[in-house]
């Protein structure tokens, strides 16, 4: 009983005395001890216990146990948001003077961490283009501790070669951390390709219904012990309620990811044939420059499709304005289809040259394809392209 769909459903925290079938919500900030000796030994970490919900909670335990097993990791730590997971990873593992090598195309707030927050503590980051394997090797210095990457990347959907980068990391004795938010463990398990750390924003597909924020770090015992030492005392804890919601969400993650991917592939193919569209990016289209690599690393292509609309910034904005069903919102991985235009929103502060470096052209539209009926999704896209 170790297949991923079964793990997602059957990993449960211990039943309470009520013998419930579905795990209840444990809204408690602290836990009682049997006596002074029990209290002493739990604080000394000689016997396991929850102590206080900034450290541990049965709902949080269940959520992180599921993800740990699904990613094939040894241990994990849950956080209140995806960014708390990214930050806790660096704060727990690095010290002043350490260096990070990262693929250039990373989530906006991660970019801010690299360029504005971590430098305050003397931690520097060097960016490398997604496909420049030699560049990754060249950027590594004696003080480099972590190589960081996102694949598929947002919003250009670059596919990075996990195995090749993991080998570079092993040769240089540095940790390889992968933000696996776009794929989830259903589509891609970076640890199987040699990554050391997997990071998630559970806010996206893991919740998948646009309700709660959450994050997770999955790795080996040693790495998680260091992250735990930081997080227990700095407080990025996931709330029990959000953990309970997320843990339930995981039960349907495989079904949702398959349908997201199925719908997205159909939309990507139809867009490719449309004459208002310049080009389409989707990992499982044969026209994707890294299609073979995507097929090696991922079981399906995921729910995000990016395409270049003819007519640049204005055409991109008009397309968004003409959509009737799609939501215009700063989220992705929802049951509801979502459209964004990065050049006029999330990436508007970058110069055109900087945007080009991360593959964001003026007419690039990012669609997060939801779980509505495929024909309704296409009808909306098509009428917005024509109007
Ligand atoms: C959203 C996102 C994050 C940050 O997650 P939050 O839960 O919003 O803090 C990190 N990485 C990627 C790839 C994301 O899409």
mmCIF file of C-alpha atoms and ligand atoms in Angstrom:
data_model
loop_
_atom_site.group_PDB
_atom_site.id
_atom_site.type_symbol
_atom_site.label_atom_id
_atom_site.label_comp_id
_atom_site.label_asym_id
_atom_site.label_seq_id
_atom_site.Cartn_x
_atom_site.Cartn_y
_atom_site.Cartn_z
ATOM 1 C CA UNK A 1 0.000 0.000 0.000
ATOM 2 C CA UNK A 2 2.698 2.416 -1.010
ATOM 3 C CA UNK A 3 1.345 3.890 -4.258
ATOM 4 C CA UNK A 4 1.063 7.651 -4.249
ATOM 5 C CA UNK A 5 -2.761 7.858 -4.508
ATOM 6 C CA UNK A 6 -3.097 5.483 -1.550
ATOM 7 C CA UNK A 7 -0.526 7.360 0.521
ATOM 8 C CA UNK A 8 -2.429 10.597 -0.160
ATOM 9 C CA UNK A 9 -5.626 9.096 1.228
ATOM 10 C CA UNK A 10 -4.535 6.585 3.855
ATOM 11 C CA UNK A 11 -1.773 8.446 5.712
ATOM 12 C CA UNK A 12 -3.619 9.519 8.855
ATOM 13 C CA UNK A 13 -2.725 10.693 12.303
ATOM 14 C CA UNK A 14 -3.774 8.326 15.095
ATOM 15 C CA UNK A 15 -7.494 8.117 15.810
ATOM 16 C CA UNK A 16 -8.715 9.818 18.988
ATOM 17 C CA UNK A 17 -10.885 7.961 21.528
ATOM 18 C CA UNK A 18 -13.950 8.821 19.420
ATOM 19 C CA UNK A 19 -12.823 6.423 16.681
ATOM 20 C CA UNK A 20 -13.619 8.895 13.930
ATOM 21 C CA UNK A 21 -13.140 7.828 10.304
ATOM 22 C CA UNK A 22 -12.177 11.248 8.976
ATOM 23 C CA UNK A 23 -9.497 12.998 11.034
ATOM 24 C CA UNK A 24 -10.937 15.760 13.251
ATOM 25 C CA UNK A 25 -9.582 19.260 13.636
ATOM 26 C CA UNK A 26 -7.272 19.807 16.602
ATOM 27 C CA UNK A 27 -7.624 23.480 17.451
ATOM 28 C CA UNK A 28 -5.374 23.613 20.469
ATOM 29 C CA UNK A 29 -2.407 25.827 21.161
ATOM 30 C CA UNK A 30 -0.814 23.499 23.733
ATOM 31 C CA UNK A 31 -0.904 19.922 25.053
ATOM 32 C CA UNK A 32 -0.991 18.533 28.595
ATOM 33 C CA UNK A 33 1.643 16.300 30.188
ATOM 34 C CA UNK A 34 1.218 13.234 32.395
ATOM 35 C CA UNK A 35 3.407 14.724 35.071
ATOM 36 C CA UNK A 36 6.639 16.576 35.743
ATOM 37 C CA UNK A 37 8.868 13.759 34.456
ATOM 38 C CA UNK A 38 6.872 13.414 31.202
ATOM 39 C CA UNK A 39 7.101 17.171 30.751
ATOM 40 C CA UNK A 40 10.852 17.136 31.303
ATOM 41 C CA UNK A 41 11.484 14.302 28.869
ATOM 42 C CA UNK A 42 9.285 15.802 26.120
ATOM 43 C CA UNK A 43 11.102 19.115 26.421
ATOM 44 C CA UNK A 44 14.404 17.231 26.279
ATOM 45 C CA UNK A 45 13.092 15.496 23.116
ATOM 46 C CA UNK A 46 13.655 12.096 24.776
ATOM 47 C CA UNK A 47 10.011 11.140 24.271
ATOM 48 C CA UNK A 48 7.936 12.392 21.334
ATOM 49 C CA UNK A 49 5.118 14.828 22.020
ATOM 50 C CA UNK A 50 3.450 17.895 20.650
ATOM 51 C CA UNK A 51 4.132 20.330 23.543
ATOM 52 C CA UNK A 52 2.917 23.470 21.746
ATOM 53 C CA UNK A 53 1.345 24.110 18.316
ATOM 54 C CA UNK A 54 4.199 26.341 17.154
ATOM 55 C CA UNK A 55 6.221 23.078 17.291
ATOM 56 C CA UNK A 56 3.704 20.425 16.313
ATOM 57 C CA UNK A 57 0.015 19.601 15.956
ATOM 58 C CA UNK A 58 -1.745 16.376 14.864
ATOM 59 C CA UNK A 59 -3.298 18.041 11.771
ATOM 60 C CA UNK A 60 0.016 19.574 10.758
ATOM 61 C CA UNK A 61 1.739 16.216 11.355
ATOM 62 C CA UNK A 62 -0.729 14.446 9.097
ATOM 63 C CA UNK A 63 -0.319 17.009 6.311
ATOM 64 C CA UNK A 64 3.470 16.871 6.400
ATOM 65 C CA UNK A 65 3.590 13.063 6.756
ATOM 66 C CA UNK A 66 1.547 12.743 3.574
ATOM 67 C CA UNK A 67 3.744 15.090 1.575
ATOM 68 C CA UNK A 68 6.941 13.557 2.964
ATOM 69 C CA UNK A 69 5.882 10.097 1.818
ATOM 70 C CA UNK A 70 4.536 11.332 -1.521
ATOM 71 C CA UNK A 71 7.814 13.101 -2.361
ATOM 72 C CA UNK A 72 9.874 10.101 -1.232
ATOM 73 C CA UNK A 73 11.601 12.207 1.451
ATOM 74 C CA UNK A 74 12.710 11.188 4.954
ATOM 75 C CA UNK A 75 11.237 14.111 6.846
ATOM 76 C CA UNK A 76 9.405 17.382 6.384
ATOM 77 C CA UNK A 77 8.351 20.656 7.936
ATOM 78 C CA UNK A 78 5.096 22.541 7.263
ATOM 79 C CA UNK A 79 4.843 26.321 7.112
ATOM 80 C CA UNK A 80 2.112 28.966 6.987
ATOM 81 C CA UNK A 81 2.855 29.931 3.359
ATOM 82 C CA UNK A 82 5.031 28.870 0.465
ATOM 83 C CA UNK A 83 7.292 31.860 1.041
ATOM 84 C CA UNK A 84 7.725 30.864 4.715
ATOM 85 C CA UNK A 85 8.970 27.507 3.386
ATOM 86 C CA UNK A 86 11.413 29.165 0.968
ATOM 87 C CA UNK A 87 12.690 31.565 3.631
ATOM 88 C CA UNK A 88 12.899 28.913 6.389
ATOM 89 C CA UNK A 89 14.973 26.760 4.068
ATOM 90 C CA UNK A 90 17.597 29.486 3.619
ATOM 91 C CA UNK A 91 17.386 30.809 7.181
ATOM 92 C CA UNK A 92 17.742 27.310 8.624
ATOM 93 C CA UNK A 93 20.605 26.156 6.421
ATOM 94 C CA UNK A 94 22.695 29.235 5.632
ATOM 95 C CA UNK A 95 24.804 31.723 7.511
ATOM 96 C CA UNK A 96 26.375 35.040 6.717
ATOM 97 C CA UNK A 97 28.930 34.713 3.885
ATOM 98 C CA UNK A 98 27.203 31.743 2.258
ATOM 99 C CA UNK A 99 26.251 31.829 -1.399
ATOM 100 C CA UNK A 100 23.278 30.566 -3.441
ATOM 101 C CA UNK A 101 23.184 29.669 -7.125
ATOM 102 C CA UNK A 102 19.677 29.888 -8.588
ATOM 103 C CA UNK A 103 17.996 29.467 -11.915
ATOM 104 C CA UNK A 104 17.049 32.940 -13.148
ATOM 105 C CA UNK A 105 13.353 32.371 -13.534
ATOM 106 C CA UNK A 106 11.984 32.150 -9.985
ATOM 107 C CA UNK A 107 8.767 33.206 -8.255
ATOM 108 C CA UNK A 108 8.586 37.006 -7.720
ATOM 109 C CA UNK A 109 8.892 36.962 -3.916
ATOM 110 C CA UNK A 110 11.742 34.436 -4.065
ATOM 111 C CA UNK A 111 13.522 36.897 -6.389
ATOM 112 C CA UNK A 112 12.970 39.634 -3.749
ATOM 113 C CA UNK A 113 14.456 37.356 -1.062
ATOM 114 C CA UNK A 114 17.540 36.787 -3.219
ATOM 115 C CA UNK A 115 18.033 40.409 -4.228
ATOM 116 C CA UNK A 116 16.804 42.429 -1.231
ATOM 117 C CA UNK A 117 16.342 40.379 1.963
ATOM 118 C CA UNK A 118 19.109 37.765 2.145
ATOM 119 C CA UNK A 119 21.848 40.281 1.176
ATOM 120 C CA UNK A 120 21.033 42.092 4.455
ATOM 121 C CA UNK A 121 22.593 39.092 6.226
ATOM 122 C CA UNK A 122 25.475 38.783 3.792
ATOM 123 C CA UNK A 123 23.989 35.958 1.711
ATOM 124 C CA UNK A 124 24.425 36.469 -2.026
ATOM 125 C CA UNK A 125 22.768 34.809 -5.007
ATOM 126 C CA UNK A 126 24.039 34.285 -8.554
ATOM 127 C CA UNK A 127 21.472 33.689 -11.299
ATOM 128 C CA UNK A 128 22.010 31.267 -14.175
ATOM 129 C CA UNK A 129 19.810 30.726 -17.249
ATOM 130 C CA UNK A 130 17.597 27.647 -16.988
ATOM 131 C CA UNK A 131 19.355 25.572 -19.656
ATOM 132 C CA UNK A 132 22.957 26.674 -19.069
ATOM 133 C CA UNK A 133 24.344 23.601 -17.292
ATOM 134 C CA UNK A 134 27.922 24.838 -17.634
ATOM 135 C CA UNK A 135 26.779 28.165 -16.239
ATOM 136 C CA UNK A 136 25.526 26.416 -13.075
ATOM 137 C CA UNK A 137 28.899 24.722 -12.668
ATOM 138 C CA UNK A 138 30.789 28.006 -13.278
ATOM 139 C CA UNK A 139 28.649 29.964 -10.793
ATOM 140 C CA UNK A 140 29.502 27.618 -7.899
ATOM 141 C CA UNK A 141 32.057 29.077 -5.469
ATOM 142 C CA UNK A 142 33.744 27.586 -2.391
ATOM 143 C CA UNK A 143 31.107 29.335 -0.231
ATOM 144 C CA UNK A 144 28.111 28.096 -2.297
ATOM 145 C CA UNK A 145 25.805 25.979 -0.142
ATOM 146 C CA UNK A 146 22.585 25.640 -2.142
ATOM 147 C CA UNK A 147 21.554 25.432 -5.773
ATOM 148 C CA UNK A 148 17.933 26.496 -6.172
ATOM 149 C CA UNK A 149 15.583 25.867 -9.106
ATOM 150 C CA UNK A 150 11.952 25.868 -10.206
ATOM 151 C CA UNK A 151 10.716 23.503 -12.905
ATOM 152 C CA UNK A 152 8.451 24.004 -14.778
ATOM 153 C CA UNK A 153 9.285 27.681 -14.353
ATOM 154 C CA UNK A 154 6.755 30.475 -14.073
ATOM 155 C CA UNK A 155 5.450 31.784 -16.469
ATOM 156 C CA UNK A 156 7.775 30.699 -19.327
ATOM 157 C CA UNK A 157 7.419 26.979 -18.457
ATOM 158 C CA UNK A 158 11.100 26.185 -18.920
ATOM 159 C CA UNK A 159 11.980 22.621 -17.977
ATOM 160 C CA UNK A 160 15.242 22.217 -16.059
ATOM 161 C CA UNK A 161 17.214 18.991 -16.195
ATOM 162 C CA UNK A 162 16.871 17.764 -12.592
ATOM 163 C CA UNK A 163 19.228 14.806 -12.937
ATOM 164 C CA UNK A 164 22.003 16.792 -14.633
ATOM 165 C CA UNK A 165 21.798 19.607 -12.075
ATOM 166 C CA UNK A 166 21.662 17.107 -9.190
ATOM 167 C CA UNK A 167 24.914 15.583 -10.508
ATOM 168 C CA UNK A 168 26.601 18.996 -10.576
ATOM 169 C CA UNK A 169 25.470 19.544 -6.977
ATOM 170 C CA UNK A 170 26.796 16.140 -5.856
ATOM 171 C CA UNK A 171 30.182 16.754 -7.496
ATOM 172 C CA UNK A 172 30.436 20.067 -5.649
ATOM 173 C CA UNK A 173 28.950 18.803 -2.352
ATOM 174 C CA UNK A 174 26.178 21.379 -2.287
ATOM 175 C CA UNK A 175 22.461 20.960 -1.631
ATOM 176 C CA UNK A 176 19.985 20.979 -4.510
ATOM 177 C CA UNK A 177 16.606 22.540 -3.632
ATOM 178 C CA UNK A 178 13.649 22.419 -6.027
ATOM 179 C CA UNK A 179 10.427 24.433 -5.805
ATOM 180 C CA UNK A 180 7.986 21.754 -6.997
ATOM 181 C CA UNK A 181 4.889 23.927 -6.785
ATOM 182 C CA UNK A 182 3.835 23.733 -10.445
ATOM 183 C CA UNK A 183 4.164 19.962 -10.720
ATOM 184 C CA UNK A 184 3.257 18.611 -7.253
ATOM 185 C CA UNK A 185 4.500 15.116 -6.297
ATOM 186 C CA UNK A 186 1.784 13.656 -8.514
ATOM 187 C CA UNK A 187 3.551 14.827 -11.693
ATOM 188 C CA UNK A 188 7.188 15.049 -10.598
ATOM 189 C CA UNK A 189 9.254 13.849 -7.626
ATOM 190 C CA UNK A 190 12.584 15.713 -7.723
ATOM 191 C CA UNK A 191 14.175 13.536 -5.005
ATOM 192 C CA UNK A 192 13.977 10.567 -7.408
ATOM 193 C CA UNK A 193 16.231 12.560 -9.755
ATOM 194 C CA UNK A 194 18.749 13.408 -7.043
ATOM 195 C CA UNK A 195 17.417 16.627 -5.479
ATOM 196 C CA UNK A 196 18.010 17.031 -1.724
ATOM 197 C CA UNK A 197 15.205 19.410 -0.815
ATOM 198 C CA UNK A 198 11.700 19.921 -2.217
ATOM 199 C CA UNK A 199 9.749 23.081 -1.439
ATOM 200 C CA UNK A 200 6.022 23.620 -1.913
ATOM 201 C CA UNK A 201 3.576 26.445 -1.908
ATOM 202 C CA UNK A 202 0.564 24.361 -0.838
ATOM 203 C CA UNK A 203 -1.534 27.436 -1.645
ATOM 204 C CA UNK A 204 -1.600 26.422 -5.295
ATOM 205 C CA UNK A 205 -2.481 22.904 -6.503
ATOM 206 C CA UNK A 206 -2.226 21.197 -3.119
ATOM 207 C CA UNK A 207 -5.159 23.184 -1.775
ATOM 208 C CA UNK A 208 -6.330 23.562 -5.340
ATOM 209 C CA UNK A 209 -9.506 25.384 -4.420
ATOM 210 C CA UNK A 210 -8.228 28.861 -3.653
ATOM 211 C CA UNK A 211 -8.981 28.696 0.086
ATOM 212 C CA UNK A 212 -5.873 28.603 2.236
ATOM 213 C CA UNK A 213 -2.184 29.448 2.204
ATOM 214 C CA UNK A 214 0.382 26.850 3.195
ATOM 215 C CA UNK A 215 3.886 25.595 2.523
ATOM 216 C CA UNK A 216 6.204 22.650 3.065
ATOM 217 C CA UNK A 217 9.855 21.608 3.003
ATOM 218 C CA UNK A 218 10.702 17.943 2.399
ATOM 219 C CA UNK A 219 14.203 16.525 2.709
ATOM 220 C CA UNK A 220 16.437 14.203 4.733
ATOM 221 C CA UNK A 221 16.532 14.064 8.562
ATOM 222 C CA UNK A 222 19.652 16.191 8.841
ATOM 223 C CA UNK A 223 18.343 19.076 6.718
ATOM 224 C CA UNK A 224 14.920 19.063 8.367
ATOM 225 C CA UNK A 225 16.535 19.077 11.829
ATOM 226 C CA UNK A 226 18.272 22.349 10.929
ATOM 227 C CA UNK A 227 15.114 23.877 9.502
ATOM 228 C CA UNK A 228 13.157 22.763 12.543
ATOM 229 C CA UNK A 229 15.724 24.388 14.854
ATOM 230 C CA UNK A 230 15.085 27.686 13.059
ATOM 231 C CA UNK A 231 11.318 27.378 12.586
ATOM 232 C CA UNK A 232 10.370 26.239 16.115
ATOM 233 C CA UNK A 233 11.728 29.471 17.514
ATOM 234 C CA UNK A 234 10.889 31.936 14.752
ATOM 235 C CA UNK A 235 7.248 30.911 14.283
ATOM 236 C CA UNK A 236 6.287 30.298 10.627
ATOM 237 C CA UNK A 237 3.955 27.489 11.821
ATOM 238 C CA UNK A 238 1.045 26.282 9.688
ATOM 239 C CA UNK A 239 -2.309 26.713 11.447
ATOM 240 C CA UNK A 240 -4.105 23.461 12.404
ATOM 241 C CA UNK A 241 -7.193 24.540 10.471
ATOM 242 C CA UNK A 242 -5.253 25.172 7.259
ATOM 243 C CA UNK A 243 -3.365 21.907 7.735
ATOM 244 C CA UNK A 244 -6.680 20.060 8.108
ATOM 245 C CA UNK A 245 -8.014 21.670 4.890
ATOM 246 C CA UNK A 246 -4.790 20.902 2.998
ATOM 247 C CA UNK A 247 -4.637 17.339 4.238
ATOM 248 C CA UNK A 248 -8.172 16.711 2.920
ATOM 249 C CA UNK A 249 -7.234 18.406 -0.363
ATOM 250 C CA UNK A 250 -4.317 16.023 -0.863
ATOM 251 C CA UNK A 251 -6.772 13.102 -0.969
ATOM 252 C CA UNK A 252 -8.009 14.319 -4.380
ATOM 253 C CA UNK A 253 -4.721 15.758 -5.666
ATOM 254 C CA UNK A 254 -3.983 12.975 -8.158
ATOM 255 C CA UNK A 255 -7.448 13.184 -9.741
ATOM 256 C CA UNK A 256 -7.230 16.949 -9.966
ATOM 257 C CA UNK A 257 -3.711 17.024 -11.439
ATOM 258 C CA UNK A 258 -4.659 14.530 -14.107
ATOM 259 C CA UNK A 259 -7.734 16.525 -15.130
ATOM 260 C CA UNK A 260 -5.867 19.870 -14.955
ATOM 261 C CA UNK A 261 -3.214 18.373 -17.241
ATOM 262 C CA UNK A 262 -5.722 16.800 -19.593
ATOM 263 C CA UNK A 263 -7.664 20.064 -19.994
ATOM 264 C CA UNK A 264 -4.456 22.108 -20.333
ATOM 265 C CA UNK A 265 -3.038 19.880 -23.085
ATOM 266 C CA UNK A 266 -6.272 20.183 -25.065
ATOM 267 C CA UNK A 267 -6.289 23.982 -24.709
ATOM 268 C CA UNK A 268 -2.591 24.168 -25.646
ATOM 269 C CA UNK A 269 -3.197 22.152 -28.836
ATOM 270 C CA UNK A 270 -6.196 24.253 -29.860
ATOM 271 C CA UNK A 271 -4.284 27.485 -29.201
ATOM 272 C CA UNK A 272 -1.442 26.239 -31.392
ATOM 273 C CA UNK A 273 -3.868 26.029 -34.308
ATOM 274 C CA UNK A 274 -5.380 29.480 -33.743
ATOM 275 C CA UNK A 275 -4.268 32.298 -36.042
ATOM 276 C CA UNK A 276 -4.372 35.054 -33.354
ATOM 277 C CA UNK A 277 -1.701 33.100 -31.488
ATOM 278 C CA UNK A 278 2.002 33.483 -32.251
ATOM 279 C CA UNK A 279 3.272 30.543 -30.187
ATOM 280 C CA UNK A 280 2.285 28.275 -27.284
ATOM 281 C CA UNK A 281 4.337 26.962 -24.362
ATOM 282 C CA UNK A 282 3.257 23.732 -22.710
ATOM 283 C CA UNK A 283 5.660 20.995 -21.542
ATOM 284 C CA UNK A 284 3.713 18.160 -23.147
ATOM 285 C CA UNK A 285 3.392 19.781 -26.588
ATOM 286 C CA UNK A 286 5.878 18.233 -29.024
ATOM 287 C CA UNK A 287 6.817 21.810 -30.035
ATOM 288 C CA UNK A 288 8.155 22.554 -26.510
ATOM 289 C CA UNK A 289 11.964 22.853 -26.716
ATOM 290 C CA UNK A 290 12.368 20.460 -23.766
ATOM 291 C CA UNK A 291 9.514 18.134 -24.535
ATOM 292 C CA UNK A 292 11.637 14.967 -24.170
ATOM 293 C CA UNK A 293 13.018 16.100 -20.828
ATOM 294 C CA UNK A 294 9.519 17.006 -19.612
ATOM 295 C CA UNK A 295 8.346 13.484 -20.523
ATOM 296 C CA UNK A 296 11.266 11.972 -18.627
ATOM 297 C CA UNK A 297 10.690 13.982 -15.447
ATOM 298 C CA UNK A 298 6.933 14.486 -15.399
ATOM 299 C CA UNK A 299 4.017 12.080 -15.718
ATOM 300 C CA UNK A 300 1.685 14.765 -17.149
ATOM 301 C CA UNK A 301 2.238 18.344 -18.323
ATOM 302 C CA UNK A 302 0.476 20.205 -15.493
ATOM 303 C CA UNK A 303 -2.230 22.852 -15.575
ATOM 304 C CA UNK A 304 -0.375 25.955 -16.788
ATOM 305 C CA UNK A 305 -0.320 27.018 -20.441
ATOM 306 C CA UNK A 306 1.480 30.141 -21.653
ATOM 307 C CA UNK A 307 0.976 31.632 -25.072
ATOM 308 C CA UNK A 308 2.116 34.610 -27.085
ATOM 309 C CA UNK A 309 -0.797 36.572 -28.476
ATOM 310 C CA UNK A 310 -0.252 38.526 -31.698
ATOM 311 C CA UNK A 311 -0.303 42.280 -31.021
ATOM 312 C CA UNK A 312 1.865 42.688 -27.876
ATOM 313 C CA UNK A 313 0.888 44.350 -24.586
ATOM 314 C CA UNK A 314 -2.394 45.826 -25.852
ATOM 315 C CA UNK A 315 -3.598 42.540 -27.333
ATOM 316 C CA UNK A 316 -2.694 40.747 -24.080
ATOM 317 C CA UNK A 317 -4.706 43.197 -21.976
ATOM 318 C CA UNK A 318 -7.638 43.107 -24.397
ATOM 319 C CA UNK A 319 -7.721 39.307 -24.280
ATOM 320 C CA UNK A 320 -8.004 39.461 -20.486
ATOM 321 C CA UNK A 321 -10.766 42.080 -20.662
ATOM 322 C CA UNK A 322 -12.789 39.981 -23.076
ATOM 323 C CA UNK A 323 -12.726 36.804 -21.006
ATOM 324 C CA UNK A 324 -16.114 36.084 -19.457
ATOM 325 C CA UNK A 325 -15.642 32.969 -17.358
ATOM 326 C CA UNK A 326 -11.906 32.978 -16.526
ATOM 327 C CA UNK A 327 -10.995 34.737 -13.260
ATOM 328 C CA UNK A 328 -8.442 37.537 -13.306
ATOM 329 C CA UNK A 329 -6.662 36.884 -10.026
ATOM 330 C CA UNK A 330 -3.152 36.535 -8.647
ATOM 331 C CA UNK A 331 -3.372 32.819 -7.957
ATOM 332 C CA UNK A 332 -2.968 29.602 -9.901
ATOM 333 C CA UNK A 333 -3.728 25.934 -9.493
ATOM 334 C CA UNK A 334 -7.386 26.521 -8.670
ATOM 335 C CA UNK A 335 -10.438 24.522 -9.793
ATOM 336 C CA UNK A 336 -11.419 27.765 -11.585
ATOM 337 C CA UNK A 337 -9.542 28.765 -14.725
ATOM 338 C CA UNK A 338 -7.407 31.890 -14.269
ATOM 339 C CA UNK A 339 -5.692 34.230 -16.745
ATOM 340 C CA UNK A 340 -2.864 36.707 -16.153
ATOM 341 C CA UNK A 341 -0.783 38.990 -18.335
ATOM 342 C CA UNK A 342 2.693 39.071 -16.704
ATOM 343 C CA UNK A 343 4.140 42.013 -18.718
ATOM 344 C CA UNK A 344 1.480 44.447 -17.445
ATOM 345 C CA UNK A 345 1.179 43.028 -13.891
ATOM 346 C CA UNK A 346 3.507 40.656 -11.977
ATOM 347 C CA UNK A 347 6.561 41.544 -14.073
ATOM 348 C CA UNK A 348 5.709 45.162 -15.011
ATOM 349 C CA UNK A 349 8.494 46.561 -12.797
ATOM 350 C CA UNK A 350 11.180 44.755 -14.782
ATOM 351 C CA UNK A 351 12.726 46.418 -17.818
ATOM 352 C CA UNK A 352 11.888 44.857 -21.221
ATOM 353 C CA UNK A 353 15.437 43.394 -21.258
ATOM 354 C CA UNK A 354 15.000 41.834 -17.811
ATOM 355 C CA UNK A 355 11.640 40.414 -18.872
ATOM 356 C CA UNK A 356 13.210 38.942 -22.000
ATOM 357 C CA UNK A 357 15.845 37.209 -19.830
ATOM 358 C CA UNK A 358 13.134 35.235 -18.050
ATOM 359 C CA UNK A 359 11.147 34.621 -21.238
ATOM 360 C CA UNK A 360 8.349 37.126 -20.670
ATOM 361 C CA UNK A 361 7.417 38.790 -23.923
ATOM 362 C CA UNK A 362 4.863 41.626 -24.226
ATOM 363 C CA UNK A 363 2.067 39.426 -25.525
ATOM 364 C CA UNK A 364 2.628 36.516 -23.128
ATOM 365 C CA UNK A 365 -0.579 35.329 -21.454
ATOM 366 C CA UNK A 366 -0.518 32.732 -18.670
ATOM 367 C CA UNK A 367 -3.523 30.478 -18.275
ATOM 368 C CA UNK A 368 -4.046 28.320 -15.221
ATOM 369 C CA UNK A 369 -6.465 25.806 -16.648
ATOM 370 C CA UNK A 370 -9.126 24.750 -14.155
ATOM 371 C CA UNK A 371 -11.488 21.833 -13.832
ATOM 372 C CA UNK A 372 -14.514 23.306 -15.613
ATOM 373 C CA UNK A 373 -15.773 21.452 -18.684
ATOM 374 C CA UNK A 374 -13.146 21.614 -21.433
ATOM 375 C CA UNK A 375 -15.634 22.928 -24.012
ATOM 376 C CA UNK A 376 -16.661 25.814 -21.739
ATOM 377 C CA UNK A 377 -13.009 26.677 -21.106
ATOM 378 C CA UNK A 378 -12.254 26.698 -24.830
ATOM 379 C CA UNK A 379 -15.414 28.642 -25.683
ATOM 380 C CA UNK A 380 -14.280 31.444 -23.362
ATOM 381 C CA UNK A 381 -10.698 31.496 -24.681
ATOM 382 C CA UNK A 382 -11.836 31.425 -28.297
ATOM 383 C CA UNK A 383 -14.401 34.215 -28.003
ATOM 384 C CA UNK A 384 -11.838 36.391 -26.164
ATOM 385 C CA UNK A 385 -9.301 35.806 -28.954
ATOM 386 C CA UNK A 386 -11.817 36.835 -31.607
ATOM 387 C CA UNK A 387 -13.454 39.844 -29.962
HETATM 388 C C1 LIG B 1 2.967 31.032 -5.071
HETATM 389 C C2 LIG B 1 4.334 30.500 -5.171
HETATM 390 C C3 LIG B 1 5.226 30.598 -4.089
HETATM 391 C C4 LIG B 1 4.866 31.301 -2.798
HETATM 392 O O1 LIG B 1 3.822 30.672 -2.122
HETATM 393 P P1 LIG B 1 2.828 31.429 -1.118
HETATM 394 O O2 LIG B 1 2.019 30.320 -0.555
HETATM 395 O O3 LIG B 1 2.051 32.425 -1.914
HETATM 396 O O4 LIG B 1 3.673 32.102 -0.094
HETATM 397 C C5 LIG B 1 6.493 30.055 -4.244
HETATM 398 N N1 LIG B 1 6.860 29.457 -5.392
HETATM 399 C C6 LIG B 1 6.033 29.360 -6.469
HETATM 400 C C7 LIG B 1 6.515 28.688 -7.702
HETATM 401 C C8 LIG B 1 4.745 29.873 -6.386
HETATM 402 O O5 LIG B 1 3.930 29.773 -7.442
#
